[in-house]
Coordinates of C-alpha atoms and ligand atoms in Angstrom, one line a residue:
M26 CA -120.8 165.5 -71.1
S27 CA -124.3 165.4 -69.8
R28 CA -127.1 162.9 -70.1
S29 CA -130.4 164.5 -70.9
A30 CA -133.9 163.4 -70.3
H31 CA -135.6 161.4 -73.0
P32 CA -136.7 163.8 -75.6
A33 CA -140.2 163.1 -77.0
G34 CA -140.5 161.3 -80.2
P35 CA -137.2 159.6 -81.0
R36 CA -137.4 155.9 -81.9
H37 CA -135.2 154.1 -79.5
A38 CA -135.4 151.9 -76.4
D39 CA -138.1 152.9 -73.8
V40 CA -135.5 152.9 -71.0
L41 CA -132.7 155.2 -71.8
P42 CA -129.4 153.4 -71.7
E43 CA -126.5 154.7 -69.7
G44 CA -124.2 156.8 -71.8
H45 CA -122.6 160.0 -72.8
Y46 CA -125.0 162.0 -74.9
S47 CA -127.0 165.1 -74.8
A48 CA -130.2 165.8 -76.6
P49 CA -130.3 164.9 -80.3
P50 CA -129.1 167.6 -82.6
A51 CA -131.8 169.9 -84.0
D52 CA -130.9 168.7 -87.6
L53 CA -129.3 165.3 -88.1
N54 CA -128.3 166.3 -91.6
A55 CA -126.2 169.3 -90.5
L56 CA -122.5 168.9 -90.6
D57 CA -120.6 170.5 -87.8
P58 CA -117.5 172.1 -89.3
K59 CA -115.7 171.5 -86.0
V60 CA -115.6 167.8 -86.7
W61 CA -115.6 167.6 -90.5
S62 CA -112.7 168.5 -92.7
E63 CA -112.6 171.7 -94.7
T64 CA -114.0 170.5 -98.1
V65 CA -116.8 168.3 -96.7
T66 CA -120.3 169.3 -97.7
R67 CA -123.6 167.8 -98.8
T68 CA -125.0 167.7 -102.3
D69 CA -128.7 168.9 -102.8
D70 CA -129.9 165.4 -102.4
G71 CA -128.0 165.0 -99.1
V72 CA -125.0 162.9 -100.2
L73 CA -121.8 163.9 -98.4
T74 CA -118.9 165.0 -100.6
V75 CA -115.2 165.5 -99.8
G76 CA -112.7 167.2 -102.2
G77 CA -115.6 167.5 -104.6
I78 CA -116.4 163.7 -104.8
D79 CA -119.5 162.2 -103.3
V80 CA -119.2 159.3 -100.9
K81 CA -121.5 156.9 -103.0
R82 CA -119.0 157.2 -105.8
L83 CA -116.1 156.8 -103.4
A84 CA -117.7 153.7 -101.8
E85 CA -118.3 152.2 -105.2
E86 CA -114.7 152.8 -106.4
F87 CA -112.8 152.0 -103.2
G88 CA -115.2 149.9 -101.1
T89 CA -116.0 150.2 -97.4
P90 CA -114.7 150.5 -94.8
A91 CA -112.2 153.1 -95.9
Y92 CA -110.5 156.2 -94.6
F93 CA -110.9 159.3 -96.8
L94 CA -108.3 161.9 -96.2
D95 CA -108.9 165.5 -97.3
E96 CA -105.5 166.5 -98.7
D97 CA -106.3 170.2 -98.9
D98 CA -107.3 170.2 -95.3
F99 CA -104.2 168.3 -94.2
R100 CA -101.9 170.8 -96.1
A101 CA -103.8 173.7 -94.6
R102 CA -103.4 172.5 -91.1
A103 CA -99.8 171.6 -91.6
R104 CA -99.2 175.1 -93.0
A105 CA -101.2 176.7 -90.2
W106 CA -98.8 175.1 -87.6
R107 CA -95.8 176.1 -89.6
T108 CA -96.9 179.7 -90.1
A109 CA -98.0 180.0 -86.5
F110 CA -94.6 179.1 -85.2
G111 CA -92.7 181.1 -87.8
N112 CA -89.0 180.8 -88.6
D113 CA -87.8 180.9 -85.0
A114 CA -89.3 177.5 -84.2
D115 CA -89.7 174.1 -85.7
V116 CA -92.8 171.9 -86.1
F117 CA -92.2 168.2 -86.1
Y118 CA -95.3 166.3 -87.2
A119 CA -95.6 163.2 -85.0
G120 CA -95.7 160.3 -87.5
K121 CA -97.3 157.9 -85.0
A122 CA -100.6 159.6 -85.6
F123 CA -100.6 158.5 -89.2
L124 CA -97.7 158.0 -91.6
S125 CA -97.4 157.1 -95.2
R126 CA -95.1 158.2 -98.0
A127 CA -97.6 160.6 -99.5
V128 CA -97.9 162.3 -96.1
V129 CA -94.2 162.5 -95.7
R130 CA -94.0 164.3 -99.1
W131 CA -96.8 166.7 -98.1
L132 CA -95.0 167.5 -94.9
H133 CA -91.8 168.1 -96.7
E134 CA -93.5 170.4 -99.2
E135 CA -95.3 172.3 -96.4
G136 CA -92.0 172.9 -94.5
L137 CA -92.6 170.6 -91.5
N138 CA -90.1 168.3 -89.9
L139 CA -90.9 164.8 -88.7
D140 CA -90.9 162.9 -85.5
V141 CA -90.5 159.1 -85.8
C142 CA -90.5 156.5 -83.1
S143 CA -89.5 153.2 -84.7
G144 CA -87.3 151.8 -87.5
G145 CA -90.5 151.4 -89.6
E146 CA -91.4 155.0 -89.3
L147 CA -87.8 156.0 -90.0
A148 CA -87.7 153.8 -93.1
T149 CA -91.0 155.3 -94.4
A150 CA -89.7 158.9 -93.8
L151 CA -86.4 158.2 -95.5
S152 CA -87.9 156.3 -98.4
A153 CA -90.2 159.2 -99.2
G154 CA -87.3 161.7 -99.3
M155 CA -87.6 163.5 -95.9
P156 CA -84.1 164.9 -95.4
A157 CA -82.6 163.1 -92.4
E158 CA -81.6 166.3 -90.6
R159 CA -85.3 167.1 -90.4
I160 CA -86.1 163.9 -88.6
A161 CA -86.2 163.5 -84.8
F162 CA -86.0 159.9 -83.5
H163 CA -88.0 159.1 -80.4
G164 CA -88.8 156.0 -78.3
N165 CA -88.3 154.7 -74.8
N166 CA -86.5 151.5 -76.0
K167 CA -84.9 152.0 -79.3
S168 CA -83.0 149.0 -80.4
V169 CA -79.3 149.1 -81.1
G170 CA -80.1 148.4 -84.8
E171 CA -82.6 151.3 -84.9
I172 CA -80.1 153.7 -83.3
R173 CA -77.4 152.7 -85.6
R174 CA -79.6 153.2 -88.6
A175 CA -80.7 156.6 -87.4
V176 CA -77.2 157.8 -86.7
E177 CA -75.9 156.5 -90.0
A178 CA -78.8 158.2 -91.8
G179 CA -77.8 161.5 -90.1
V180 CA -81.1 162.2 -88.3
G181 CA -81.2 165.7 -86.9
R182 CA -81.8 164.6 -83.3
I183 CA -82.3 161.5 -81.2
V184 CA -84.4 162.1 -78.1
L185 CA -82.7 160.2 -75.2
D186 CA -85.1 158.5 -72.9
S187 CA -83.0 156.6 -70.3
F188 CA -79.5 156.5 -68.7
Q189 CA -78.7 153.3 -70.6
E190 CA -79.7 155.0 -73.9
I191 CA -77.4 158.0 -73.2
V192 CA -74.4 155.6 -73.2
R193 CA -75.8 153.4 -76.0
V194 CA -76.2 156.3 -78.5
A195 CA -72.8 157.8 -77.5
H196 CA -71.1 154.5 -78.2
I197 CA -72.8 154.0 -81.5
A198 CA -72.0 157.5 -82.6
Q199 CA -68.4 157.2 -81.7
E200 CA -68.1 153.8 -83.4
L201 CA -69.5 155.5 -86.5
G202 CA -67.0 158.3 -86.1
T203 CA -69.6 161.0 -85.6
R204 CA -71.2 163.2 -82.9
Q205 CA -75.0 162.8 -82.6
R206 CA -77.2 165.7 -81.8
V207 CA -79.5 164.7 -78.9
Q208 CA -82.1 166.0 -76.6
I209 CA -83.0 164.5 -73.2
R210 CA -86.6 163.7 -72.6
I211 CA -87.6 164.6 -69.0
T212 CA -90.8 164.2 -67.1
V213 CA -91.8 167.4 -65.4
G214 CA -94.3 166.0 -63.0
V215 CA -97.5 167.4 -64.5
E216 CA -100.8 165.6 -64.3
A217 CA -102.2 166.2 -67.8
H218 CA -106.0 166.3 -67.9
T219 CA -106.5 163.4 -70.3
H220 CA -107.0 159.6 -70.3
E221 CA -104.5 157.8 -68.1
F222 CA -103.0 155.8 -71.0
I223 CA -102.1 159.0 -72.9
A224 CA -100.8 161.1 -70.1
T225 CA -97.0 161.2 -70.1
A226 CA -95.6 163.9 -67.8
H227 CA -96.3 162.4 -64.3
E228 CA -93.4 160.6 -62.9
D229 CA -94.7 157.1 -62.5
Q230 CA -94.6 155.9 -66.1
K231 CA -92.2 154.5 -68.7
F232 CA -91.2 157.7 -70.6
G233 CA -88.5 160.2 -69.9
I234 CA -86.2 160.9 -67.0
P235 CA -87.7 162.5 -63.9
L236 CA -86.8 166.1 -63.1
A237 CA -87.6 165.3 -59.5
G238 CA -84.8 164.0 -57.3
G239 CA -82.2 165.4 -59.7
Q240 CA -82.3 162.5 -62.1
A241 CA -82.6 164.8 -65.2
A242 CA -79.7 166.9 -64.0
E243 CA -77.6 163.8 -63.6
A244 CA -78.6 162.7 -67.2
V245 CA -77.4 166.1 -68.5
R246 CA -74.2 165.7 -66.5
R247 CA -73.5 162.3 -68.1
A248 CA -74.5 163.4 -71.6
L249 CA -72.3 166.5 -71.5
K250 CA -69.3 164.3 -70.7
L251 CA -69.6 161.9 -73.7
D252 CA -67.8 162.7 -76.9
G253 CA -70.3 160.9 -79.1
L254 CA -73.1 163.3 -78.1
E255 CA -73.9 166.9 -78.8
L256 CA -76.6 167.8 -76.3
I257 CA -78.8 170.4 -78.0
G258 CA -81.8 170.6 -75.7
I259 CA -84.4 169.3 -73.3
H260 CA -87.6 167.6 -74.4
S261 CA -91.0 167.3 -72.6
H262 CA -94.2 165.7 -73.9
I263 CA -97.0 165.9 -71.3
G264 CA -99.7 163.8 -73.0
S265 CA -102.2 163.7 -75.7
Q266 CA -105.7 165.1 -76.5
I267 CA -105.2 168.0 -74.1
F268 CA -107.3 171.2 -74.2
D269 CA -106.0 173.0 -71.1
M270 CA -102.8 175.0 -71.7
S271 CA -101.9 175.1 -68.1
G272 CA -100.0 171.8 -68.2
F273 CA -97.8 173.2 -71.0
E274 CA -97.2 176.3 -69.0
V275 CA -96.0 174.3 -66.0
A276 CA -93.9 172.1 -68.3
A277 CA -92.3 175.1 -70.0
H278 CA -91.6 176.7 -66.6
R279 CA -89.9 173.5 -65.3
V280 CA -87.9 172.9 -68.5
V281 CA -86.6 176.4 -68.5
G282 CA -85.8 175.9 -64.8
L283 CA -83.6 173.0 -65.8
L284 CA -81.9 175.0 -68.5
K285 CA -81.0 177.6 -65.9
D286 CA -79.6 175.0 -63.6
I287 CA -77.5 173.6 -66.4
R288 CA -76.2 177.1 -67.2
D289 CA -75.3 177.6 -63.5
E290 CA -73.6 174.2 -63.1
H291 CA -71.9 173.8 -66.5
G292 CA -71.8 177.3 -67.9
V293 CA -73.6 176.0 -71.0
E294 CA -76.9 177.4 -72.4
L295 CA -78.6 174.6 -74.3
P296 CA -80.0 176.1 -77.5
E297 CA -83.3 174.2 -77.9
I298 CA -86.4 173.1 -76.1
D299 CA -89.1 170.8 -77.4
L300 CA -92.5 170.9 -75.7
G301 CA -93.9 167.9 -77.5
G302 CA -97.3 167.4 -79.0
G303 CA -100.7 166.6 -77.4
L304 CA -103.1 169.3 -78.5
G305 CA -106.7 168.2 -78.5
I306 CA -109.0 168.1 -81.5
A307 CA -112.8 168.1 -81.7
Y308 CA -114.3 164.6 -81.9
T309 CA -117.7 165.8 -81.2
S310 CA -119.4 169.2 -81.1
D311 CA -118.7 169.4 -77.4
D312 CA -115.0 169.7 -77.9
D313 CA -113.4 173.2 -78.3
P314 CA -109.8 172.9 -79.5
R315 CA -107.3 175.8 -79.7
E316 CA -106.0 177.1 -83.0
P317 CA -102.3 176.7 -83.8
H318 CA -101.7 180.5 -83.7
E319 CA -103.1 180.7 -80.2
I320 CA -101.0 177.8 -79.1
A321 CA -97.9 179.2 -80.7
K322 CA -98.5 182.6 -79.0
A323 CA -99.1 181.1 -75.6
L324 CA -96.0 178.7 -75.7
T325 CA -93.7 181.4 -77.1
E326 CA -94.8 183.9 -74.5
I327 CA -94.3 181.5 -71.6
V328 CA -90.9 180.4 -72.8
T329 CA -89.7 184.0 -73.5
R330 CA -91.0 185.2 -70.1
E331 CA -89.5 182.3 -68.2
C332 CA -86.1 182.8 -69.9
E333 CA -86.1 186.5 -69.3
S334 CA -86.7 186.0 -65.6
A335 CA -83.9 183.3 -65.5
R336 CA -81.7 185.7 -67.6
L337 CA -81.2 183.0 -70.3
S338 CA -81.3 183.7 -74.0
T339 CA -84.5 182.3 -75.4
P340 CA -83.9 178.8 -76.9
R341 CA -85.3 177.7 -80.2
I342 CA -88.7 176.0 -79.5
S343 CA -90.0 173.0 -81.3
V344 CA -93.4 171.2 -81.0
E345 CA -94.6 167.9 -82.2
P346 CA -98.3 167.9 -83.1
G347 CA -99.7 164.7 -84.6
R348 CA -103.4 164.5 -83.9
A349 CA -103.9 168.2 -84.4
V350 CA -102.6 168.0 -87.9
V351 CA -104.0 164.8 -89.3
G352 CA -106.9 163.9 -86.9
P353 CA -109.6 166.2 -88.3
T354 CA -108.6 165.6 -92.0
A355 CA -110.1 162.2 -92.4
F356 CA -113.3 160.3 -91.9
T357 CA -114.1 156.6 -91.9
L358 CA -116.8 155.5 -94.3
Y359 CA -118.8 152.4 -93.3
E360 CA -121.7 150.5 -94.8
V361 CA -124.5 149.6 -92.4
G362 CA -125.1 145.8 -92.3
T363 CA -127.7 145.3 -89.6
V364 CA -129.9 147.4 -87.3
K365 CA -130.9 145.4 -84.3
Q366 CA -133.4 146.9 -81.8
L367 CA -133.3 145.3 -78.4
D368 CA -136.6 146.3 -76.9
G369 CA -136.3 148.3 -73.7
L370 CA -132.5 148.2 -74.0
R371 CA -130.7 149.7 -76.9
T372 CA -130.4 149.7 -80.7
Y373 CA -127.2 148.3 -82.3
V374 CA -126.1 149.5 -85.7
S375 CA -123.5 147.1 -87.1
V376 CA -121.0 148.3 -89.7
D377 CA -118.5 146.5 -91.9
G378 CA -115.4 147.5 -89.8
G379 CA -114.9 148.1 -86.1
M380 CA -112.2 147.9 -83.5
S381 CA -109.7 146.7 -86.2
D382 CA -109.9 150.2 -87.9
N383 CA -110.7 152.2 -84.8
I384 CA -109.5 150.8 -81.4
R385 CA -109.8 154.2 -79.7
T386 CA -113.3 153.8 -78.4
A387 CA -112.5 150.4 -76.8
L388 CA -109.1 151.5 -75.5
Y389 CA -109.7 155.1 -74.3
D390 CA -113.5 155.2 -74.1
A391 CA -113.1 157.8 -76.9
Q392 CA -116.2 159.7 -78.0
Y393 CA -116.9 160.1 -81.7
S394 CA -119.7 161.5 -83.8
V395 CA -121.4 159.8 -86.7
S396 CA -123.7 160.8 -89.6
L397 CA -125.8 159.2 -92.3
V398 CA -124.0 160.3 -95.4
S399 CA -125.4 158.5 -98.4
R400 CA -128.7 160.5 -98.2
S401 CA -130.5 163.0 -96.0
S402 CA -133.3 161.9 -93.8
D403 CA -136.2 163.6 -92.1
A404 CA -136.9 160.6 -89.8
E405 CA -136.9 161.1 -86.1
P406 CA -133.5 160.7 -84.4
M407 CA -132.7 157.2 -83.0
L408 CA -130.4 156.8 -80.1
C409 CA -128.1 153.9 -81.0
R410 CA -124.7 152.3 -80.6
V411 CA -122.5 151.8 -83.7
V412 CA -120.6 148.6 -83.4
G413 CA -118.3 146.6 -85.6
K414 CA -118.2 143.1 -87.0
H415 CA -115.6 141.6 -84.6
C416 CA -116.2 138.7 -82.2
E417 CA -116.1 140.9 -79.1
S418 CA -118.8 142.9 -77.4
G419 CA -116.3 145.7 -76.7
D420 CA -116.1 146.2 -80.4
I421 CA -117.8 149.6 -80.3
V422 CA -117.2 152.4 -82.8
V423 CA -119.5 155.1 -81.4
K424 CA -120.9 154.4 -78.0
D425 CA -123.9 156.7 -78.1
A426 CA -125.0 158.3 -81.3
F427 CA -128.2 159.8 -82.8
L428 CA -128.9 158.5 -86.3
P429 CA -132.1 158.9 -88.3
G430 CA -134.7 156.3 -87.3
D431 CA -135.1 155.1 -90.9
L432 CA -131.5 153.9 -91.0
A433 CA -131.3 150.7 -92.9
P434 CA -128.8 148.1 -94.2
G435 CA -126.9 149.5 -97.2
D436 CA -126.9 153.1 -95.9
L437 CA -123.4 154.6 -95.7
I438 CA -122.5 156.3 -92.4
A439 CA -119.3 158.2 -91.7
V440 CA -117.3 158.8 -88.5
P441 CA -115.4 162.1 -88.7
A442 CA -112.0 163.0 -87.1
T443 CA -110.5 159.5 -87.6
G444 CA -107.2 160.7 -89.3
A445 CA -105.1 160.2 -86.2
Y446 CA -104.4 156.9 -84.3
C447 CA -107.0 154.9 -86.3
R448 CA -105.2 153.5 -89.4
S449 CA -101.9 153.7 -87.5
M450 CA -103.3 151.6 -84.7
A451 CA -105.3 149.3 -87.0
S452 CA -105.0 145.5 -86.6
N453 CA -105.9 142.3 -88.3
Y454 CA -108.0 141.0 -85.5
N455 CA -110.3 138.2 -86.7
H456 CA -108.2 138.3 -89.9
V457 CA -110.2 141.4 -91.0
L458 CA -108.4 143.3 -93.7
R459 CA -107.1 146.8 -92.9
P460 CA -108.9 149.5 -94.8
P461 CA -107.2 151.7 -97.4
V462 CA -106.5 155.4 -97.0
V463 CA -107.7 157.4 -99.9
A464 CA -106.5 161.0 -100.4
V465 CA -109.1 163.2 -102.0
R466 CA -108.4 166.6 -103.5
G467 CA -109.9 168.8 -106.2
G468 CA -112.2 166.2 -107.6
E469 CA -109.7 163.4 -107.7
A470 CA -109.2 160.5 -105.3
R471 CA -106.1 158.3 -105.1
V472 CA -105.2 155.4 -102.8
I473 CA -102.2 156.3 -100.7
V474 CA -102.3 153.2 -98.5
R475 CA -104.1 150.3 -100.3
R476 CA -106.6 147.9 -98.8
E477 CA -105.0 144.8 -97.3
T478 CA -105.8 141.6 -99.2
E479 CA -106.2 138.0 -98.1
E480 CA -102.9 137.4 -100.1
D481 CA -101.2 139.9 -97.8
L482 CA -102.4 138.0 -94.8
L483 CA -101.5 134.6 -96.2
R484 CA -98.0 135.8 -97.3
L485 CA -97.0 136.2 -93.7
D486 CA -98.4 132.8 -92.7
V487 CA -95.5 130.6 -93.6
G488 CA -96.1 127.6 -91.4
Ligands
LLP521 N1 -94.4 163.7 -79.3 C1 -94.3 162.6 -78.5 C2 -93.0 162.4 -77.9 C3 -95.3 161.7 -78.4 O1 -95.2 160.7 -77.6 C4 -96.6 162.0 -79.0 C5 -97.7 161.1 -78.9 C6 -96.7 163.1 -79.8 C7 -95.6 164.0 -79.9 C8 -97.9 163.5 -80.6 O2 -99.0 163.7 -79.8 P1 -100.4 164.2 -80.4 O3 -100.1 165.7 -80.9 O4 -100.7 163.4 -81.6 O5 -101.4 164.1 -79.3 N2 -102.9 156.5 -79.3 C9 -103.3 157.6 -78.5 C10 -102.3 158.7 -78.5 C11 -100.9 158.3 -78.1 C12 -100.0 159.4 -78.2 C13 -98.6 158.9 -78.1 N3 -97.6 160.0 -78.2 C14 -104.7 158.0 -79.0 O6 -105.2 157.5 -79.9 O7 -105.3 159.0 -78.4

């Protein structure tokens, strides 16, 4: 992203601060459909609406900060993934992006499966009626208790992540008198083009078993020998917020290469491969994500081609999108508390949430967009930094944003594309209460995760 020269007119610091921004948008009131969910629009007097309800009403009824999730948009995206991959593939929604019982029911209704990575996510999935056989259980250090619970529940697959876990799951399954369907997660040695903390296919990291040096082949050897396991496939997840398909191509090529080696060594053709999640979404107008049907076409073609050249029958493919399903479906609504102009430096807009409801900016230097949503404004654009209310200067929500120069306390502003990894990574830092998630659809809004209360906080404090 580029940094432009100071455009004439805007009210902001005389010296342009360092940052990621281009020129202010031509119209600050315009809503880029790339970053806002499907039903978002503005009324004639400039108030943003979602699912037919305006944000002033939503703020009055549910308070701020709050996440508003566009249910129609969520369902449409889930369906688009399902349809794109068709009946010869499976789509596992990655629950870590955002999980609640309502979401589990929507996924079930829309024909998606679910990837969980902890006992808590498994409990949520089961309690909302997701059939166990449609659940995949992930994680690099599942506890014995978690594994036992997953096997007992009858989850469709456990994705094995280490040599110890191969033995652990086999023992538990045998003890419970069953054979557990498993995949082995491998690292294919791809450097995904994304933030270091969310890249997961290079070898020097905690996930998976490296293909390099024959470790993955050895894991397969061991798994095939154990009675408690039914090895159904190989899994690869290369990272998250990725736009470039070439990493997936290399991953598919290497996974199929391993399937071929397995066939040659053991005479077994494993029936499934999982290529993980990781597809990027638009956080700002500069991002250009791929559509599910393009992704499905590209992945299916690569796998089919690679299998043909290895003379293998094409395995059933599965994918695990999280962010690409839920990310664009929600925005966070905040109320502006203060606008502080530091002459010659920067303007800080403080809102009533912050790093406790969106840690992504602090953690990954993530870029977001933001708009004034309780009214329209013709004021000149003001370059500013949107910050939270926490006792920490890294508490930044949007690092560099253009908002109208007449922004004032009491205005509502919204940050789009906060459906993924915001509520699910929310914290109680400074004993700030985690915001609710409100689903909006067809003129109705309902809380699907309620706002935390001081009683909730104090209930855990038993000293
Ligand atoms: N499958 C596996 C095995 C994963 O580890 C993940 C994400 C996914 C699927 C879903 O990836 P997605 O489609 O959502 O990119 N907190 C970070 C992202 C961490 C992703 C962890 N694993 C963030 O906020 O960007």
